[in-house]
Amino acid sequence: MVEQPLPAPRRDEEPGDEETRPRADDELSSRIFTVPNLLSFLRLAGVPLLWWALAARHDSLALLVLVVSGFTDWADGKLARLLDQSSKLGALLDPIVDRLYLVVVAVGFAARGLVPWQIIAALVARDALLTVSAAVLRRKGYRPLEVLYLGKAATFALMSAFPCLLLGQLDSPVRVLASALGWALLGWGGAMYLWTAVLYGWQTVATLRTMDKPSSAAEA
């Protein structure tokens, strides 16, 4: 069953409404130096290393960076819940690092001819479109759209596909199986990734059409 987009986000409430309708962001900590955030910073430091490894054709190193990134991405979410260390910085940093890895891997693979440019262009265009729609909503005084779990699943599939495709380039006894699995995950994840763009676009248009005027605070 295809997951439907969540209800459209409300505009920022007038001063005084916070007590009755608190924002989810207000429940997050402002701490910076937490274990999950340190893992996110570690992942961020791996972005230029991954780019260099792909450009220099050090595929074993690139594969290692991707595996470590995937593990730390899973671990920081788990630790944030277990240690009660969810933070505003973590909520902002984690998706940004995910997008950086996706763009670096996608462009690096396309530049080497490992993945067709048409696929990469579609994925990058999807992220660019969502970035523009988020800026429009913010300018109009709306809260960011809620993240769809389908989008998370799509990102997970894509970030699992690229290590498999890279493993398929190495001299390994499982290269054929890894390559086949990588292409399957790329097709499945790519289709979900693009479909979520349609869902987010529909939700954005519905939000802009049905809501009242921006609050005075948002217009200022």
GROMACS .gro file of C-alpha atoms in nm:
model
  220
    1MET     CA    1   0.000   0.000   0.000
    2VAL     CA    2   0.139   0.339  -0.099
    3GLU     CA    3   0.182   0.572   0.192
    4GLN     CA    4  -0.017   0.892   0.157
    5PRO     CA    5   0.130   1.231   0.245
    6LEU     CA    6   0.074   1.356   0.595
    7PRO     CA    7  -0.171   1.642   0.659
    8ALA     CA    8  -0.049   1.977   0.539
    9PRO     CA    9   0.152   2.171   0.797
   10ARG     CA   10  -0.004   2.472   0.970
   11ARG     CA   11   0.133   2.821   0.952
   12ASP     CA   12   0.329   2.953   1.246
   13GLU     CA   13   0.078   3.034   1.518
   14GLU     CA   14   0.025   3.378   1.664
   15PRO     CA   15   0.215   3.457   1.985
   16GLY     CA   16   0.033   3.294   2.273
   17ASP     CA   17  -0.077   2.986   2.076
   18GLU     CA   18   0.238   2.795   2.166
   19GLU     CA   19   0.095   2.666   2.493
   20THR     CA   20  -0.203   2.502   2.329
   21ARG     CA   21  -0.030   2.387   2.010
   22PRO     CA   22   0.341   2.338   2.083
   23ARG     CA   23   0.579   2.279   1.796
   24ALA     CA   24   0.769   1.954   1.785
   25ASP     CA   25   1.094   2.150   1.750
   26ASP     CA   26   1.037   2.304   2.094
   27GLU     CA   27   1.066   1.962   2.252
   28LEU     CA   28   1.417   1.911   2.114
   29SER     CA   29   1.729   1.998   2.309
   30SER     CA   30   1.962   2.279   2.204
   31ARG     CA   31   2.268   2.075   2.300
   32ILE     CA   32   2.548   2.048   2.048
   33PHE     CA   33   2.798   1.806   2.196
   34THR     CA   34   2.600   1.484   2.214
   35VAL     CA   35   2.696   1.135   2.104
   36PRO     CA   36   2.455   1.132   1.805
   37ASN     CA   37   2.580   1.475   1.692
   38LEU     CA   38   2.943   1.362   1.716
   39LEU     CA   39   2.857   1.066   1.493
   40SER     CA   40   2.691   1.305   1.246
   41PHE     CA   41   3.004   1.522   1.243
   42LEU     CA   42   3.209   1.207   1.179
   43ARG     CA   43   2.986   1.125   0.882
   44LEU     CA   44   3.021   1.482   0.757
   45ALA     CA   45   3.401   1.455   0.768
   46GLY     CA   46   3.376   1.146   0.548
   47VAL     CA   47   3.210   1.336   0.259
   48PRO     CA   48   3.530   1.489   0.111
   49LEU     CA   49   3.715   1.163   0.173
   50LEU     CA   50   3.451   0.974  -0.020
   51TRP     CA   51   3.467   1.221  -0.308
   52TRP     CA   52   3.845   1.184  -0.330
   53ALA     CA   53   3.828   0.805  -0.310
   54LEU     CA   54   3.575   0.787  -0.593
   55ALA     CA   55   3.766   1.034  -0.811
   56ALA     CA   56   4.096   0.854  -0.752
   57ARG     CA   57   3.931   0.514  -0.811
   58HIS     CA   58   4.020   0.386  -0.465
   59ASP     CA   59   3.704   0.176  -0.460
   60SER     CA   60   3.795  -0.023  -0.150
   61LEU     CA   61   3.834   0.297   0.052
   62ALA     CA   62   3.514   0.442  -0.093
   63LEU     CA   63   3.328   0.124   0.000
   64LEU     CA   64   3.467   0.142   0.355
   65VAL     CA   65   3.354   0.504   0.391
   66LEU     CA   66   3.005   0.416   0.270
   67VAL     CA   67   2.977   0.123   0.511
   68VAL     CA   68   3.097   0.332   0.807
   69SER     CA   69   2.860   0.613   0.708
   70GLY     CA   70   2.567   0.374   0.689
   71PHE     CA   71   2.645   0.224   1.028
   72THR     CA   72   2.689   0.561   1.201
   73ASP     CA   73   2.370   0.689   1.037
   74TRP     CA   74   2.181   0.399   1.192
   75ALA     CA   75   2.364   0.431   1.524
   76ASP     CA   76   2.305   0.802   1.580
   77GLY     CA   77   1.929   0.759   1.550
   78LYS     CA   78   1.931   0.464   1.788
   79LEU     CA   79   2.154   0.641   2.040
   80ALA     CA   80   1.950   0.960   2.024
   81ARG     CA   81   1.648   0.764   2.145
   82LEU     CA   82   1.828   0.537   2.392
   83LEU     CA   83   2.026   0.822   2.553
   84ASP     CA   84   1.747   1.078   2.518
   85GLN     CA   85   1.985   1.303   2.326
   86SER     CA   86   1.766   1.419   2.041
   87SER     CA   87   1.857   1.777   1.953
   88LYS     CA   88   1.767   2.056   1.713
   89LEU     CA   89   2.115   2.038   1.561
   90GLY     CA   90   2.083   1.665   1.507
   91ALA     CA   91   1.742   1.702   1.342
   92LEU     CA   92   1.894   1.957   1.103
   93LEU     CA   93   2.235   1.796   1.047
   94ASP     CA   94   2.133   1.435   0.983
   95PRO     CA   95   1.924   1.491   0.666
   96ILE     CA   96   2.181   1.740   0.531
   97VAL     CA   97   2.459   1.484   0.563
   98ASP     CA   98   2.237   1.221   0.402
   99ARG     CA   99   2.181   1.450   0.103
  100LEU     CA  100   2.553   1.531   0.076
  101TYR     CA  101   2.642   1.162   0.063
  102LEU     CA  102   2.372   1.094  -0.192
  103VAL     CA  103   2.485   1.377  -0.419
  104VAL     CA  104   2.857   1.293  -0.390
  105VAL     CA  105   2.799   0.924  -0.457
  106ALA     CA  106   2.555   0.987  -0.740
  107VAL     CA  107   2.778   1.238  -0.922
  108GLY     CA  108   3.089   1.029  -0.857
  109PHE     CA  109   2.926   0.716  -0.997
  110ALA     CA  110   2.789   0.901  -1.299
  111ALA     CA  111   3.127   1.062  -1.373
  112ARG     CA  112   3.284   0.717  -1.386
  113GLY     CA  113   3.004   0.573  -1.596
  114LEU     CA  114   2.889   0.333  -1.326
  115VAL     CA  115   2.535   0.474  -1.331
  116PRO     CA  116   2.365   0.651  -1.626
  117TRP     CA  117   2.352   1.030  -1.602
  118GLN     CA  118   1.978   1.025  -1.664
  119ILE     CA  119   1.918   0.847  -1.333
  120ILE     CA  120   2.147   1.082  -1.145
  121ALA     CA  121   1.988   1.390  -1.301
  122ALA     CA  122   1.643   1.272  -1.192
  123LEU     CA  123   1.756   1.215  -0.832
  124VAL     CA  124   1.936   1.550  -0.808
  125ALA     CA  125   1.643   1.733  -0.970
  126ARG     CA  126   1.410   1.580  -0.713
  127ASP     CA  127   1.619   1.717  -0.425
  128ALA     CA  128   1.648   2.057  -0.592
  129LEU     CA  129   1.270   2.072  -0.636
  130LEU     CA  130   1.206   1.990  -0.271
  131THR     CA  131   1.462   2.248  -0.161
  132VAL     CA  132   1.281   2.516  -0.360
  133SER     CA  133   0.938   2.412  -0.228
  134ALA     CA  134   1.069   2.417   0.130
  135ALA     CA  135   1.202   2.771   0.075
  136VAL     CA  136   0.864   2.881  -0.063
  137LEU     CA  137   0.678   2.739   0.237
  138ARG     CA  138   0.921   2.903   0.477
  139ARG     CA  139   0.884   3.238   0.304
  140LYS     CA  140   0.505   3.212   0.327
  141GLY     CA  141   0.527   3.142   0.699
  142TYR     CA  142   0.459   2.768   0.695
  143ARG     CA  143   0.635   2.501   0.891
  144PRO     CA  144   0.846   2.246   0.702
  145LEU     CA  145   0.663   1.945   0.562
  146GLU     CA  146   0.663   1.633   0.776
  147VAL     CA  147   0.907   1.369   0.654
  148LEU     CA  148   0.739   1.070   0.489
  149TYR     CA  149   0.855   0.726   0.597
  150LEU     CA  150   0.842   0.629   0.231
  151GLY     CA  151   1.108   0.892   0.167
  152LYS     CA  152   1.324   0.748   0.445
  153ALA     CA  153   1.286   0.401   0.295
  154ALA     CA  154   1.381   0.537  -0.048
  155THR     CA  155   1.695   0.703   0.089
  156PHE     CA  156   1.790   0.383   0.271
  157ALA     CA  157   1.746   0.179  -0.046
  158LEU     CA  158   1.957   0.419  -0.251
  159MET     CA  159   2.233   0.439   0.007
  160SER     CA  160   2.235   0.057   0.017
  161ALA     CA  161   2.242   0.032  -0.362
  162PHE     CA  162   2.561   0.230  -0.414
  163PRO     CA  163   2.787   0.017  -0.188
  164CYS     CA  164   2.654  -0.293  -0.362
  165LEU     CA  165   2.729  -0.144  -0.704
  166LEU     CA  166   3.075  -0.047  -0.583
  167LEU     CA  167   3.136  -0.397  -0.449
  168GLY     CA  168   3.039  -0.524  -0.792
  169GLN     CA  169   3.339  -0.334  -0.933
  170LEU     CA  170   3.589  -0.509  -0.706
  171ASP     CA  171   3.756  -0.841  -0.765
  172SER     CA  172   3.529  -1.032  -0.530
  173PRO     CA  173   3.356  -1.372  -0.544
  174VAL     CA  174   3.024  -1.197  -0.479
  175ARG     CA  175   3.066  -0.923  -0.739
  176VAL     CA  176   2.792  -1.057  -0.968
  177LEU     CA  177   2.543  -1.096  -0.682
  178ALA     CA  178   2.638  -0.756  -0.538
  179SER     CA  179   2.594  -0.586  -0.873
  180ALA     CA  180   2.251  -0.744  -0.931
  181LEU     CA  181   2.137  -0.649  -0.581
  182GLY     CA  182   2.269  -0.297  -0.629
  183TRP     CA  183   2.074  -0.242  -0.948
  184ALA     CA  184   1.759  -0.383  -0.791
  185LEU     CA  185   1.789  -0.149  -0.493
  186LEU     CA  186   1.868   0.144  -0.721
  187GLY     CA  187   1.556   0.083  -0.928
  188TRP     CA  188   1.331   0.030  -0.626
  189GLY     CA  189   1.476   0.315  -0.423
  190GLY     CA  190   1.485   0.552  -0.720
  191ALA     CA  191   1.120   0.490  -0.801
  192MET     CA  192   1.017   0.556  -0.439
  193TYR     CA  193   1.242   0.862  -0.426
  194LEU     CA  194   1.073   1.017  -0.727
  195TRP     CA  195   0.724   0.919  -0.610
  196THR     CA  196   0.779   1.098  -0.279
  197ALA     CA  197   0.859   1.412  -0.481
  198VAL     CA  198   0.506   1.387  -0.626
  199LEU     CA  199   0.359   1.342  -0.278
  200TYR     CA  200   0.557   1.633  -0.134
  201GLY     CA  201   0.463   1.848  -0.432
  202TRP     CA  202   0.094   1.768  -0.390
  203GLN     CA  203   0.116   1.846  -0.020
  204THR     CA  204   0.293   2.176  -0.087
  205VAL     CA  205   0.034   2.289  -0.343
  206ALA     CA  206  -0.253   2.184  -0.114
  207THR     CA  207  -0.097   2.377   0.173
  208LEU     CA  208  -0.056   2.696  -0.027
  209ARG     CA  209  -0.410   2.676  -0.166
  210THR     CA  210  -0.605   2.600   0.150
  211MET     CA  211  -0.441   2.800   0.424
  212ASP     CA  212  -0.534   3.151   0.534
  213LYS     CA  213  -0.315   3.457   0.501
  214PRO     CA  214   0.025   3.441   0.667
  215SER     CA  215   0.038   3.560   1.025
  216SER     CA  216   0.158   3.911   1.093
  217ALA     CA  217   0.478   3.765   1.235
  218ALA     CA  218   0.541   3.570   0.916
  219GLU     CA  219   0.481   3.878   0.697
  220ALA     CA  220   0.725   4.089   0.893
   0.00000   0.00000   0.00000
